[in-house]
Tab-separated table of C-alpha atoms in Angstrom:
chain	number	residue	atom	x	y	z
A	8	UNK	CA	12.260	-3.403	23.184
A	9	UNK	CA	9.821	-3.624	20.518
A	10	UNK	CA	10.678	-2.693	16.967
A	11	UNK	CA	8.104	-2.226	13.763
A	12	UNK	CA	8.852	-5.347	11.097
A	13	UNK	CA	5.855	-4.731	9.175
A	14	UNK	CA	2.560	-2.984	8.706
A	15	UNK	CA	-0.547	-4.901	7.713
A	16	UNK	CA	-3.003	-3.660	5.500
A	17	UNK	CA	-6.390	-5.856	4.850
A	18	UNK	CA	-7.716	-5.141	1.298
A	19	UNK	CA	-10.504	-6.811	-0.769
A	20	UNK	CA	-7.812	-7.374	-3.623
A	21	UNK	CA	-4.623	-7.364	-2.156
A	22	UNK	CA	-2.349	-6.844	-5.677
A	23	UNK	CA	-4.224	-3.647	-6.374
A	24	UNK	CA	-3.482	-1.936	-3.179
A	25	UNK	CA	-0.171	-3.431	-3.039
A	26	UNK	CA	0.387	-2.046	-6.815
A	27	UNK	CA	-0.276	1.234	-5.887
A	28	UNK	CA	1.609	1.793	-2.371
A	29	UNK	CA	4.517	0.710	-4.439
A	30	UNK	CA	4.249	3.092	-7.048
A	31	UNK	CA	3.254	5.640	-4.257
A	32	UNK	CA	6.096	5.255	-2.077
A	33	UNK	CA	9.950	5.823	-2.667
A	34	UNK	CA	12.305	3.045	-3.278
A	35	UNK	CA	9.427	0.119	-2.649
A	36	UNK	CA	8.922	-2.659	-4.610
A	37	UNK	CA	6.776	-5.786	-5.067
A	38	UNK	CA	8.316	-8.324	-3.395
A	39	UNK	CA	9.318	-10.577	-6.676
A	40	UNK	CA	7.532	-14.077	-6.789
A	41	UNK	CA	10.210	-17.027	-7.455
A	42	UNK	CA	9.713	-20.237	-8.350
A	43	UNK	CA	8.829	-21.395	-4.613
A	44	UNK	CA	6.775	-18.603	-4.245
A	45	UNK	CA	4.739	-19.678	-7.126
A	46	UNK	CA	4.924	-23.005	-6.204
A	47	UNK	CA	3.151	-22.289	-2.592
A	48	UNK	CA	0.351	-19.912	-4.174
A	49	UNK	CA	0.118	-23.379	-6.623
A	50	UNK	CA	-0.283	-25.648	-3.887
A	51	UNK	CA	-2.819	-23.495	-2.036
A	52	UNK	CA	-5.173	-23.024	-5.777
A	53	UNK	CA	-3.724	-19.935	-6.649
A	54	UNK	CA	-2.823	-19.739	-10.331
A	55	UNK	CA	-1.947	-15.873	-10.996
A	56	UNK	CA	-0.159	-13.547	-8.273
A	57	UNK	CA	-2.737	-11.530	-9.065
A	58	UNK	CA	-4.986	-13.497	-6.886
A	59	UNK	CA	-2.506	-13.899	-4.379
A	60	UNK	CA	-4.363	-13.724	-0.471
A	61	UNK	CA	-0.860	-11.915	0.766
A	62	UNK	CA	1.169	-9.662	-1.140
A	63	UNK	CA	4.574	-8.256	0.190
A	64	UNK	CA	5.485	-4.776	-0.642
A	65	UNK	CA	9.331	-3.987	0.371
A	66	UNK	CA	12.012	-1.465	0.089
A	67	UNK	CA	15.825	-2.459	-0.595
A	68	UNK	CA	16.661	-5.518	1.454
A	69	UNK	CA	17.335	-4.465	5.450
A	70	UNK	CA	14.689	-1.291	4.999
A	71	UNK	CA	11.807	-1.634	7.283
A	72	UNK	CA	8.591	-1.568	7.817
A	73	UNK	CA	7.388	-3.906	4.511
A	74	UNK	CA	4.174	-3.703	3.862
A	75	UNK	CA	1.654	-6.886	3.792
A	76	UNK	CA	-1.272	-6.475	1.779
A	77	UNK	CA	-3.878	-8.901	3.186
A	78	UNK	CA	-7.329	-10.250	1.537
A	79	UNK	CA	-10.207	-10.093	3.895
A	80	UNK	CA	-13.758	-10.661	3.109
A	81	UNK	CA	-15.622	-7.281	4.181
A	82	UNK	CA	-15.586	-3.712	2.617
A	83	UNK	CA	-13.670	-0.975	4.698
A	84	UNK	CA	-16.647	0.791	5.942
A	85	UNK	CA	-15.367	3.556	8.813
A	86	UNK	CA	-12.468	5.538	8.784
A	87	UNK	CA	-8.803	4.169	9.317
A	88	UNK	CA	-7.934	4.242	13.083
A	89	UNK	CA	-4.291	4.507	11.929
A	90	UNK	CA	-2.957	6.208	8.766
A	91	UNK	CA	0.671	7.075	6.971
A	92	UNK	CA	1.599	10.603	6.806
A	93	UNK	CA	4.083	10.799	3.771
A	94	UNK	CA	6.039	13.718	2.539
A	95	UNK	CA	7.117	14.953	-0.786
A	96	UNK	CA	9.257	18.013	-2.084
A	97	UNK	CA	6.126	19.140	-4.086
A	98	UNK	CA	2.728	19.054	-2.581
A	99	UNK	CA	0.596	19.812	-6.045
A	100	UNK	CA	2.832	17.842	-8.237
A	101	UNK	CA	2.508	14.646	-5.982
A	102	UNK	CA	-1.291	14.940	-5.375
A	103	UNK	CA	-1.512	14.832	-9.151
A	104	UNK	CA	0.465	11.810	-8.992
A	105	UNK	CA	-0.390	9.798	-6.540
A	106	UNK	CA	-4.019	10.196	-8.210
A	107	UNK	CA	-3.260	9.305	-11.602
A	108	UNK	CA	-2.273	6.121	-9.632
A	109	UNK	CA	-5.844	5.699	-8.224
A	110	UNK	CA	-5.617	7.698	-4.941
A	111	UNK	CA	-8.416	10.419	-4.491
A	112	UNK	CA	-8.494	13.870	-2.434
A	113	UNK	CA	-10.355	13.193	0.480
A	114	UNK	CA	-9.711	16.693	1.711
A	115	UNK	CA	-7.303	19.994	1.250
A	116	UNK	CA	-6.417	21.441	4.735
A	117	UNK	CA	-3.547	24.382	4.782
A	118	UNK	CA	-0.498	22.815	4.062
A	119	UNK	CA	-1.556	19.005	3.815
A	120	UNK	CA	-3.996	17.050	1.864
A	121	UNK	CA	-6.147	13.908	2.619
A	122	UNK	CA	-5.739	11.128	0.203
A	123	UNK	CA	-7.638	7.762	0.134
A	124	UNK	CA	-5.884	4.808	-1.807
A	125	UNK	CA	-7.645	2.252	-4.258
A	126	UNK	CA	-9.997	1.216	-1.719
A	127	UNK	CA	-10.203	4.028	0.040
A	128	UNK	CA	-7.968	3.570	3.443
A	129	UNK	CA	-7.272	7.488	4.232
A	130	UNK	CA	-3.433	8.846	4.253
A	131	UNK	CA	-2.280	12.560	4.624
A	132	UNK	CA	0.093	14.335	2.369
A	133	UNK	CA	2.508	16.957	4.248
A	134	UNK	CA	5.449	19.000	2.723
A	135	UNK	CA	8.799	17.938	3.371
């Protein structure tokens, strides 16, 4: 039987999206580069992690699904065929903060909201 490791996001700058799904969602993390990681982005041209192609976003080891932030070339130009619904204690108070962290309102139904990350890949807001 199949089970969910991880779910892949493609981004035009993968440490700003990652960046902000971290901050976004509870108990996630950058994954921390080491020295090996370093040493492979290195080896492959990349100086800063902030130009790292692949960037791993993870809760406390064992959690899944991790996140993969992935560069591709081309814009997002249609809407997702697959978002995240999250939930939160406080609807108003989270909407605030998940755009001080760069999300936008996409649109306020009754009793959820639509919210668009950095570059704009569309996730609903529902009370807990």
């Amino acid at each position: 039987m199949a089970r969910i490791k991880d779910i892949v996001v493609d981004c035009r700058h993968p440490a700003t999206v990652a960046r902000f799904w971290a901050a976004a969602l509870d108990g996630y993390a950058i994954a921390p580069y080491d020295e090996a990681e370093l040493e492979r982005l290195r080896s492959n041209g990349i100086d800063d992690p902030e130009d790292d192609p692949t960037v791993l976003v993870e809760a406390r080891p064992g959690v899944t699904p991790r996140f993969f932030f992935v560069l591709i070339p081309e814009p997002k130009v249609v809407k997702n065929r697959l978002h995240l619904d999250l939930t939160c204690d406080d609807l108003d108070a989270e909407v605030e903060r998940l755009c001080a962290l760069g999300a936008r309102v996409d649109a306020v139904h009754e009793g959820w909201v639509v919210l668009t990350d950095p570059e704009g890949n569309e996730f609903c807001l529902l009370p807990a």
